[in-house]
Amino acid sequence: MAFLMKTMISNQVKNLGLGGGSEEKKEEGGASDPAAAHGMTREEYEEYQKQVIEEKMERDAAFTQKKAERACLRVHLREKYRLPKSEMDENQIQMAGDDVDLPEDLRKMVDEDQEEEEDKDSILGQLQNLQNMDLDTIKEKAQATFTEIKQTAEQKCCVM
């Protein structure tokens, strides 16, 4: 197989005009069969073409899947931050067969973020935030606000 690949690559380089020259032309001798041009039998050449096509289809499928995963992530972020939807992302997801999920590592990150947000929104999360605050500072702000409102009311009302 390695010899086969080496032969094919050297033939491709020579066909580009970068190699061999005159002795290669003598070997080919005007053969119109592509298998002979690549130094293979007909069966080897057909098998090689099948492999090339299968590999290309696999690469294309993997590429389409990755594009759809990225589109899925963008859709998720747009939903999270309430941004407008994108037709292009939805089309990419549909092209992949609507069977697209976030990659595993991104899913873990999203789940962690959701847990943190749920903790902040819960009553216990609010109580923990209150414990972290300085009560004296809150008291001072409340008194300053009350005093400011009282002064404004006294200025506007003659009875007080």
PDB file of N, CA and C in Angstrom, residues 59-151:
ATOM      1  N   ARG A  59     -15.047  12.822   5.706  1.00  0.00           N
ATOM      2  CA  ARG A  59     -14.560  14.159   6.079  1.00  0.00           C
ATOM      3  C   ARG A  59     -15.663  15.194   5.959  1.00  0.00           C
ATOM      4  N   ASP A  60     -16.429  15.111   4.863  1.00  0.00           N
ATOM      5  CA  ASP A  60     -17.534  16.056   4.671  1.00  0.00           C
ATOM      6  C   ASP A  60     -18.585  15.920   5.768  1.00  0.00           C
ATOM      7  N   ALA A  61     -18.897  14.676   6.146  1.00  0.00           N
ATOM      8  CA  ALA A  61     -19.885  14.452   7.205  1.00  0.00           C
ATOM      9  C   ALA A  61     -19.380  14.992   8.538  1.00  0.00           C
ATOM     10  N   ALA A  62     -18.112  14.757   8.841  1.00  0.00           N
ATOM     11  CA  ALA A  62     -17.548  15.268  10.096  1.00  0.00           C
ATOM     12  C   ALA A  62     -17.537  16.793  10.094  1.00  0.00           C
ATOM     13  N   PHE A  63     -17.195  17.382   8.952  1.00  0.00           N
ATOM     14  CA  PHE A  63     -17.169  18.836   8.847  1.00  0.00           C
ATOM     15  C   PHE A  63     -18.566  19.414   9.027  1.00  0.00           C
ATOM     16  N   THR A  64     -19.550  18.799   8.385  1.00  0.00           N
ATOM     17  CA  THR A  64     -20.937  19.260   8.514  1.00  0.00           C
ATOM     18  C   THR A  64     -21.404  19.135   9.958  1.00  0.00           C
ATOM     19  N   GLN A  65     -21.021  18.045  10.625  1.00  0.00           N
ATOM     20  CA  GLN A  65     -21.401  17.844  12.024  1.00  0.00           C
ATOM     21  C   GLN A  65     -20.782  18.925  12.913  1.00  0.00           C
ATOM     22  N   LYS A  66     -19.507  19.235  12.699  1.00  0.00           N
ATOM     23  CA  LYS A  66     -18.840  20.282  13.494  1.00  0.00           C
ATOM     24  C   LYS A  66     -19.501  21.634  13.258  1.00  0.00           C
ATOM     25  N   LYS A  67     -19.817  21.944  11.992  1.00  0.00           N
ATOM     26  CA  LYS A  67     -20.483  23.211  11.697  1.00  0.00           C
ATOM     27  C   LYS A  67     -21.837  23.278  12.389  1.00  0.00           C
ATOM     28  N   ALA A  68     -22.556  22.168  12.404  1.00  0.00           N
ATOM     29  CA  ALA A  68     -23.863  22.131  13.050  1.00  0.00           C
ATOM     30  C   ALA A  68     -23.724  22.281  14.563  1.00  0.00           C
ATOM     31  N   GLU A  69     -22.689  21.674  15.158  1.00  0.00           N
ATOM     32  CA  GLU A  69     -22.467  21.830  16.599  1.00  0.00           C
ATOM     33  C   GLU A  69     -22.173  23.289  16.948  1.00  0.00           C
ATOM     34  N   ARG A  70     -21.368  23.932  16.127  1.00  0.00           N
ATOM     35  CA  ARG A  70     -21.076  25.356  16.367  1.00  0.00           C
ATOM     36  C   ARG A  70     -22.347  26.193  16.234  1.00  0.00           C
ATOM     37  N   ALA A  71     -23.141  25.879  15.231  1.00  0.00           N
ATOM     38  CA  ALA A  71     -24.399  26.597  15.029  1.00  0.00           C
ATOM     39  C   ALA A  71     -25.327  26.374  16.229  1.00  0.00           C
ATOM     40  N   CYS A  72     -25.347  25.161  16.742  1.00  0.00           N
ATOM     41  CA  CYS A  72     -26.171  24.842  17.907  1.00  0.00           C
ATOM     42  C   CYS A  72     -25.720  25.668  19.109  1.00  0.00           C
ATOM     43  N   LEU A  73     -24.414  25.802  19.282  1.00  0.00           N
ATOM     44  CA  LEU A  73     -23.889  26.624  20.372  1.00  0.00           C
ATOM     45  C   LEU A  73     -24.311  28.078  20.196  1.00  0.00           C
ATOM     46  N   ARG A  74     -24.217  28.588  18.960  1.00  0.00           N
ATOM     47  CA  ARG A  74     -24.630  29.980  18.724  1.00  0.00           C
ATOM     48  C   ARG A  74     -26.119  30.168  19.003  1.00  0.00           C
ATOM     49  N   VAL A  75     -26.930  29.191  18.590  1.00  0.00           N
ATOM     50  CA  VAL A  75     -28.368  29.268  18.861  1.00  0.00           C
ATOM     51  C   VAL A  75     -28.618  29.289  20.364  1.00  0.00           C
ATOM     52  N   HIS A  76     -27.905  28.434  21.077  1.00  0.00           N
ATOM     53  CA  HIS A  76     -28.058  28.378  22.530  1.00  0.00           C
ATOM     54  C   HIS A  76     -27.691  29.722  23.168  1.00  0.00           C
ATOM     55  N   LEU A  77     -26.583  30.306  22.726  1.00  0.00           N
ATOM     56  CA  LEU A  77     -26.161  31.589  23.295  1.00  0.00           C
ATOM     57  C   LEU A  77     -27.150  32.697  22.941  1.00  0.00           C
ATOM     58  N   ARG A  78     -27.690  32.645  21.720  1.00  0.00           N
ATOM     59  CA  ARG A  78     -28.686  33.651  21.343  1.00  0.00           C
ATOM     60  C   ARG A  78     -29.934  33.536  22.212  1.00  0.00           C
ATOM     61  N   GLU A  79     -30.349  32.308  22.510  1.00  0.00           N
ATOM     62  CA  GLU A  79     -31.512  32.125  23.375  1.00  0.00           C
ATOM     63  C   GLU A  79     -31.208  32.619  24.784  1.00  0.00           C
ATOM     64  N   LYS A  80     -30.017  32.295  25.265  1.00  0.00           N
ATOM     65  CA  LYS A  80     -29.648  32.671  26.630  1.00  0.00           C
ATOM     66  C   LYS A  80     -29.623  34.189  26.801  1.00  0.00           C
ATOM     67  N   TYR A  81     -29.045  34.878  25.835  1.00  0.00           N
ATOM     68  CA  TYR A  81     -28.914  36.336  25.946  1.00  0.00           C
ATOM     69  C   TYR A  81     -29.997  37.081  25.178  1.00  0.00           C
ATOM     70  N   ARG A  82     -31.017  36.371  24.742  1.00  0.00           N
ATOM     71  CA  ARG A  82     -32.189  36.939  24.067  1.00  0.00           C
ATOM     72  C   ARG A  82     -31.801  37.787  22.851  1.00  0.00           C
ATOM     73  N   LEU A  83     -30.927  37.213  22.019  1.00  0.00           N
ATOM     74  CA  LEU A  83     -30.508  37.874  20.782  1.00  0.00           C
ATOM     75  C   LEU A  83     -31.352  37.344  19.626  1.00  0.00           C
ATOM     76  N   PRO A  84     -31.418  38.079  18.511  1.00  0.00           N
ATOM     77  CA  PRO A  84     -32.227  37.605  17.379  1.00  0.00           C
ATOM     78  C   PRO A  84     -31.668  36.306  16.793  1.00  0.00           C
ATOM     79  N   LYS A  85     -32.576  35.485  16.266  1.00  0.00           N
ATOM     80  CA  LYS A  85     -32.188  34.195  15.698  1.00  0.00           C
ATOM     81  C   LYS A  85     -31.518  34.395  14.347  1.00  0.00           C
ATOM     82  N   SER A  86     -30.761  33.385  13.933  1.00  0.00           N
ATOM     83  CA  SER A  86     -30.067  33.420  12.646  1.00  0.00           C
ATOM     84  C   SER A  86     -30.570  32.283  11.766  1.00  0.00           C
ATOM     85  N   GLU A  87     -31.017  32.633  10.574  1.00  0.00           N
ATOM     86  CA  GLU A  87     -31.483  31.626   9.617  1.00  0.00           C
ATOM     87  C   GLU A  87     -30.344  30.687   9.218  1.00  0.00           C
ATOM     88  N   MET A  88     -29.137  31.245   9.073  1.00  0.00           N
ATOM     89  CA  MET A  88     -27.999  30.443   8.640  1.00  0.00           C
ATOM     90  C   MET A  88     -27.711  29.318   9.643  1.00  0.00           C
ATOM     91  N   ASP A  89     -27.753  29.619  10.932  1.00  0.00           N
ATOM     92  CA  ASP A  89     -27.493  28.602  11.946  1.00  0.00           C
ATOM     93  C   ASP A  89     -28.575  27.527  11.925  1.00  0.00           C
ATOM     94  N   GLU A  90     -29.798  27.936  11.781  1.00  0.00           N
ATOM     95  CA  GLU A  90     -30.886  26.954  11.740  1.00  0.00           C
ATOM     96  C   GLU A  90     -30.758  26.053  10.507  1.00  0.00           C
ATOM     97  N   ASN A  91     -30.338  26.625   9.381  1.00  0.00           N
ATOM     98  CA  ASN A  91     -30.150  25.831   8.170  1.00  0.00           C
ATOM     99  C   ASN A  91     -29.022  24.815   8.333  1.00  0.00           C
ATOM    100  N   GLN A  92     -27.932  25.230   8.998  1.00  0.00           N
ATOM    101  CA  GLN A  92     -26.817  24.309   9.211  1.00  0.00           C
ATOM    102  C   GLN A  92     -27.233  23.150  10.109  1.00  0.00           C
ATOM    103  N   ILE A  93     -28.044  23.433  11.099  1.00  0.00           N
ATOM    104  CA  ILE A  93     -28.516  22.373  11.992  1.00  0.00           C
ATOM    105  C   ILE A  93     -29.416  21.417  11.221  1.00  0.00           C
ATOM    106  N   GLN A  94     -30.272  21.948  10.363  1.00  0.00           N
ATOM    107  CA  GLN A  94     -31.158  21.097   9.560  1.00  0.00           C
ATOM    108  C   GLN A  94     -30.374  20.248   8.568  1.00  0.00           C
ATOM    109  N   MET A  95     -29.308  20.806   7.997  1.00  0.00           N
ATOM    110  CA  MET A  95     -28.492  20.048   7.049  1.00  0.00           C
ATOM    111  C   MET A  95     -27.824  18.855   7.723  1.00  0.00           C
ATOM    112  N   ALA A  96     -27.532  18.991   9.001  1.00  0.00           N
ATOM    113  CA  ALA A  96     -26.886  17.893   9.737  1.00  0.00           C
ATOM    114  C   ALA A  96     -27.909  16.871  10.209  1.00  0.00           C
ATOM    115  N   GLY A  97     -29.170  17.101   9.944  1.00  0.00           N
ATOM    116  CA  GLY A  97     -30.180  16.117  10.276  1.00  0.00           C
ATOM    117  C   GLY A  97     -30.893  16.384  11.578  1.00  0.00           C
ATOM    118  N   ASP A  98     -30.840  17.571  12.118  1.00  0.00           N
ATOM    119  CA  ASP A  98     -31.515  17.944  13.361  1.00  0.00           C
ATOM    120  C   ASP A  98     -31.130  17.044  14.534  1.00  0.00           C
ATOM    121  N   ASP A  99     -30.084  16.262  14.401  1.00  0.00           N
ATOM    122  CA  ASP A  99     -29.648  15.387  15.480  1.00  0.00           C
ATOM    123  C   ASP A  99     -28.326  15.920  16.021  1.00  0.00           C
ATOM    124  N   VAL A 100     -28.315  17.204  16.375  1.00  0.00           N
ATOM    125  CA  VAL A 100     -27.095  17.865  16.786  1.00  0.00           C
ATOM    126  C   VAL A 100     -27.245  18.338  18.228  1.00  0.00           C
ATOM    127  N   ASP A 101     -26.240  18.052  19.007  1.00  0.00           N
ATOM    128  CA  ASP A 101     -26.201  18.523  20.383  1.00  0.00           C
ATOM    129  C   ASP A 101     -24.921  19.311  20.583  1.00  0.00           C
ATOM    130  N   LEU A 102     -24.853  19.976  21.727  1.00  0.00           N
ATOM    131  CA  LEU A 102     -23.626  20.677  22.056  1.00  0.00           C
ATOM    132  C   LEU A 102     -22.526  19.655  22.304  1.00  0.00           C
ATOM    133  N   PRO A 103     -21.286  19.985  21.970  1.00  0.00           N
ATOM    134  CA  PRO A 103     -20.193  19.089  22.329  1.00  0.00           C
ATOM    135  C   PRO A 103     -20.156  18.884  23.849  1.00  0.00           C
ATOM    136  N   GLU A 104     -19.630  17.759  24.270  1.00  0.00           N
ATOM    137  CA  GLU A 104     -19.697  17.351  25.681  1.00  0.00           C
ATOM    138  C   GLU A 104     -19.069  18.378  26.623  1.00  0.00           C
ATOM    139  N   ASP A 105     -17.889  18.901  26.276  1.00  0.00           N
ATOM    140  CA  ASP A 105     -17.236  19.865  27.159  1.00  0.00           C
ATOM    141  C   ASP A 105     -18.027  21.166  27.257  1.00  0.00           C
ATOM    142  N   LEU A 106     -18.643  21.600  26.165  1.00  0.00           N
ATOM    143  CA  LEU A 106     -19.464  22.805  26.202  1.00  0.00           C
ATOM    144  C   LEU A 106     -20.748  22.569  27.000  1.00  0.00           C
ATOM    145  N   ARG A 107     -21.290  21.359  26.887  1.00  0.00           N
ATOM    146  CA  ARG A 107     -22.494  21.021  27.647  1.00  0.00           C
ATOM    147  C   ARG A 107     -22.206  21.121  29.159  1.00  0.00           C
ATOM    148  N   LYS A 108     -21.035  20.648  29.573  1.00  0.00           N
ATOM    149  CA  LYS A 108     -20.664  20.729  30.992  1.00  0.00           C
ATOM    150  C   LYS A 108     -20.574  22.182  31.447  1.00  0.00           C
ATOM    151  N   MET A 109     -19.980  23.024  30.604  1.00  0.00           N
ATOM    152  CA  MET A 109     -19.862  24.440  30.959  1.00  0.00           C
ATOM    153  C   MET A 109     -21.237  25.085  31.082  1.00  0.00           C
ATOM    154  N   VAL A 110     -22.130  24.785  30.159  1.00  0.00           N
ATOM    155  CA  VAL A 110     -23.475  25.355  30.179  1.00  0.00           C
ATOM    156  C   VAL A 110     -24.221  24.888  31.426  1.00  0.00           C
ATOM    157  N   ASP A 111     -24.095  23.598  31.733  1.00  0.00           N
ATOM    158  CA  ASP A 111     -24.768  23.063  32.922  1.00  0.00           C
ATOM    159  C   ASP A 111     -24.258  23.732  34.192  1.00  0.00           C
ATOM    160  N   GLU A 112     -22.947  23.970  34.263  1.00  0.00           N
ATOM    161  CA  GLU A 112     -22.383  24.651  35.440  1.00  0.00           C
ATOM    162  C   GLU A 112     -22.929  26.071  35.550  1.00  0.00           C
ATOM    163  N   ASP A 113     -23.006  26.777  34.427  1.00  0.00           N
ATOM    164  CA  ASP A 113     -23.542  28.142  34.440  1.00  0.00           C
ATOM    165  C   ASP A 113     -24.997  28.158  34.896  1.00  0.00           C
ATOM    166  N   GLN A 114     -25.778  27.192  34.419  1.00  0.00           N
ATOM    167  CA  GLN A 114     -27.186  27.133  34.809  1.00  0.00           C
ATOM    168  C   GLN A 114     -27.321  26.851  36.298  1.00  0.00           C
ATOM    169  N   GLU A 115     -26.480  25.964  36.818  1.00  0.00           N
ATOM    170  CA  GLU A 115     -26.531  25.667  38.250  1.00  0.00           C
ATOM    171  C   GLU A 115     -26.200  26.913  39.071  1.00  0.00           C
ATOM    172  N   GLU A 116     -25.183  27.674  38.633  1.00  0.00           N
ATOM    173  CA  GLU A 116     -24.814  28.891  39.343  1.00  0.00           C
ATOM    174  C   GLU A 116     -25.953  29.908  39.324  1.00  0.00           C
ATOM    175  N   GLU A 117     -26.598  30.055  38.162  1.00  0.00           N
ATOM    176  CA  GLU A 117     -27.703  31.001  38.062  1.00  0.00           C
ATOM    177  C   GLU A 117     -28.883  30.561  38.915  1.00  0.00           C
ATOM    178  N   GLU A 118     -29.157  29.258  38.940  1.00  0.00           N
ATOM    179  CA  GLU A 118     -30.246  28.752  39.769  1.00  0.00           C
ATOM    180  C   GLU A 118     -29.937  28.966  41.247  1.00  0.00           C
ATOM    181  N   ASP A 119     -28.687  28.786  41.633  1.00  0.00           N
ATOM    182  CA  ASP A 119     -28.303  29.024  43.028  1.00  0.00           C
ATOM    183  C   ASP A 119     -28.481  30.490  43.408  1.00  0.00           C
ATOM    184  N   LYS A 120     -28.131  31.392  42.497  1.00  0.00           N
ATOM    185  CA  LYS A 120     -28.277  32.819  42.771  1.00  0.00           C
ATOM    186  C   LYS A 120     -29.746  33.214  42.881  1.00  0.00           C
ATOM    187  N   ASP A 121     -30.595  32.575  42.079  1.00  0.00           N
ATOM    188  CA  ASP A 121     -32.008  32.913  42.071  1.00  0.00           C
ATOM    189  C   ASP A 121     -32.779  32.306  43.243  1.00  0.00           C
ATOM    190  N   SER A 122     -32.235  31.295  43.867  1.00  0.00           N
ATOM    191  CA  SER A 122     -32.958  30.635  44.953  1.00  0.00           C
ATOM    192  C   SER A 122     -32.933  31.485  46.225  1.00  0.00           C
ATOM    193  N   ILE A 123     -33.788  31.140  47.147  1.00  0.00           N
ATOM    194  CA  ILE A 123     -33.858  31.870  48.428  1.00  0.00           C
ATOM    195  C   ILE A 123     -32.559  31.721  49.200  1.00  0.00           C
ATOM    196  N   LEU A 124     -32.001  30.513  49.186  1.00  0.00           N
ATOM    197  CA  LEU A 124     -30.735  30.300  49.892  1.00  0.00           C
ATOM    198  C   LEU A 124     -29.625  31.153  49.283  1.00  0.00           C
ATOM    199  N   GLY A 125     -29.626  31.277  47.953  1.00  0.00           N
ATOM    200  CA  GLY A 125     -28.634  32.122  47.300  1.00  0.00           C
ATOM    201  C   GLY A 125     -28.782  33.575  47.716  1.00  0.00           C
ATOM    202  N   GLN A 126     -30.018  34.037  47.835  1.00  0.00           N
ATOM    203  CA  GLN A 126     -30.253  35.419  48.262  1.00  0.00           C
ATOM    204  C   GLN A 126     -29.804  35.620  49.707  1.00  0.00           C
ATOM    205  N   LEU A 127     -30.071  34.622  50.539  1.00  0.00           N
ATOM    206  CA  LEU A 127     -29.630  34.723  51.942  1.00  0.00           C
ATOM    207  C   LEU A 127     -28.106  34.760  52.033  1.00  0.00           C
ATOM    208  N   GLN A 128     -27.438  33.979  51.207  1.00  0.00           N
ATOM    209  CA  GLN A 128     -25.980  34.003  51.215  1.00  0.00           C
ATOM    210  C   GLN A 128     -25.460  35.364  50.759  1.00  0.00           C
ATOM    211  N   ASN A 129     -26.125  35.973  49.796  1.00  0.00           N
ATOM    212  CA  ASN A 129     -25.728  37.311  49.360  1.00  0.00           C
ATOM    213  C   ASN A 129     -25.914  38.322  50.481  1.00  0.00           C
ATOM    214  N   LEU A 130     -26.990  38.174  51.256  1.00  0.00           N
ATOM    215  CA  LEU A 130     -27.209  39.080  52.380  1.00  0.00           C
ATOM    216  C   LEU A 130     -26.136  38.908  53.442  1.00  0.00           C
ATOM    217  N   GLN A 131     -25.695  37.683  53.650  1.00  0.00           N
ATOM    218  CA  GLN A 131     -24.642  37.444  54.635  1.00  0.00           C
ATOM    219  C   GLN A 131     -23.336  38.068  54.194  1.00  0.00           C
ATOM    220  N   ASN A 132     -23.101  38.126  52.908  1.00  0.00           N
ATOM    221  CA  ASN A 132     -21.856  38.685  52.395  1.00  0.00           C
ATOM    222  C   ASN A 132     -21.849  40.213  52.446  1.00  0.00           C
ATOM    223  N   MET A 133     -23.010  40.835  52.579  1.00  0.00           N
ATOM    224  CA  MET A 133     -23.089  42.296  52.596  1.00  0.00           C
ATOM    225  C   MET A 133     -22.787  42.822  53.995  1.00  0.00           C
ATOM    226  N   ASP A 134     -22.309  44.021  54.018  1.00  0.00           N
ATOM    227  CA  ASP A 134     -22.009  44.682  55.283  1.00  0.00           C
ATOM    228  C   ASP A 134     -23.279  45.389  55.754  1.00  0.00           C
ATOM    229  N   LEU A 135     -23.812  44.965  56.886  1.00  0.00           N
ATOM    230  CA  LEU A 135     -25.063  45.519  57.392  1.00  0.00           C
ATOM    231  C   LEU A 135     -24.933  47.000  57.754  1.00  0.00           C
ATOM    232  N   ASP A 136     -23.780  47.397  58.262  1.00  0.00           N
ATOM    233  CA  ASP A 136     -23.582  48.807  58.611  1.00  0.00           C
ATOM    234  C   ASP A 136     -23.673  49.697  57.368  1.00  0.00           C
ATOM    235  N   THR A 137     -23.111  49.244  56.271  1.00  0.00           N
ATOM    236  CA  THR A 137     -23.162  50.015  55.030  1.00  0.00           C
ATOM    237  C   THR A 137     -24.600  50.139  54.542  1.00  0.00           C
ATOM    238  N   ILE A 138     -25.356  49.046  54.617  1.00  0.00           N
ATOM    239  CA  ILE A 138     -26.759  49.071  54.200  1.00  0.00           C
ATOM    240  C   ILE A 138     -27.546  50.036  55.083  1.00  0.00           C
ATOM    241  N   LYS A 139     -27.284  49.989  56.375  1.00  0.00           N
ATOM    242  CA  LYS A 139     -27.984  50.862  57.328  1.00  0.00           C
ATOM    243  C   LYS A 139     -27.684  52.333  57.032  1.00  0.00           C
ATOM    244  N   GLU A 140     -26.418  52.651  56.756  1.00  0.00           N
ATOM    245  CA  GLU A 140     -26.030  54.020  56.443  1.00  0.00           C
ATOM    246  C   GLU A 140     -26.702  54.514  55.159  1.00  0.00           C
ATOM    247  N   LYS A 141     -26.737  53.648  54.140  1.00  0.00           N
ATOM    248  CA  LYS A 141     -27.380  54.031  52.882  1.00  0.00           C
ATOM    249  C   LYS A 141     -28.870  54.269  53.076  1.00  0.00           C
ATOM    250  N   ALA A 142     -29.508  53.420  53.864  1.00  0.00           N
ATOM    251  CA  ALA A 142     -30.941  53.577  54.110  1.00  0.00           C
ATOM    252  C   ALA A 142     -31.213  54.876  54.865  1.00  0.00           C
ATOM    253  N   GLN A 143     -30.408  55.194  55.873  1.00  0.00           N
ATOM    254  CA  GLN A 143     -30.597  56.431  56.629  1.00  0.00           C
ATOM    255  C   GLN A 143     -30.342  57.656  55.760  1.00  0.00           C
ATOM    256  N   ALA A 144     -29.323  57.596  54.899  1.00  0.00           N
ATOM    257  CA  ALA A 144     -29.023  58.717  54.012  1.00  0.00           C
ATOM    258  C   ALA A 144     -30.173  58.930  53.031  1.00  0.00           C
ATOM    259  N   THR A 145     -30.733  57.862  52.505  1.00  0.00           N
ATOM    260  CA  THR A 145     -31.858  57.966  51.581  1.00  0.00           C
ATOM    261  C   THR A 145     -33.077  58.538  52.296  1.00  0.00           C
ATOM    262  N   PHE A 146     -33.342  58.067  53.506  1.00  0.00           N
ATOM    263  CA  PHE A 146     -34.478  58.569  54.280  1.00  0.00           C
ATOM    264  C   PHE A 146     -34.312  60.052  54.591  1.00  0.00           C
ATOM    265  N   THR A 147     -33.120  60.452  54.988  1.00  0.00           N
ATOM    266  CA  THR A 147     -32.856  61.862  55.291  1.00  0.00           C
ATOM    267  C   THR A 147     -33.020  62.716  54.039  1.00  0.00           C
ATOM    268  N   GLU A 148     -32.563  62.251  52.927  1.00  0.00           N
ATOM    269  CA  GLU A 148     -32.682  62.989  51.667  1.00  0.00           C
ATOM    270  C   GLU A 148     -34.142  63.163  51.267  1.00  0.00           C
ATOM    271  N   ILE A 149     -34.929  62.120  51.408  1.00  0.00           N
ATOM    272  CA  ILE A 149     -36.361  62.195  51.081  1.00  0.00           C
ATOM    273  C   ILE A 149     -37.066  63.164  52.027  1.00  0.00           C
ATOM    274  N   LYS A 150     -36.704  63.108  53.300  1.00  0.00           N
ATOM    275  CA  LYS A 150     -37.317  63.986  54.302  1.00  0.00           C
ATOM    276  C   LYS A 150     -37.015  65.453  53.989  1.00  0.00           C
ATOM    277  N   GLN A 151     -35.770  65.744  53.620  1.00  0.00           N
ATOM    278  CA  GLN A 151     -35.395  67.129  53.296  1.00  0.00           C
ATOM    279  C   GLN A 151     -36.132  67.614  52.049  1.00  0.00           C
TER     280      GLN A 151
END
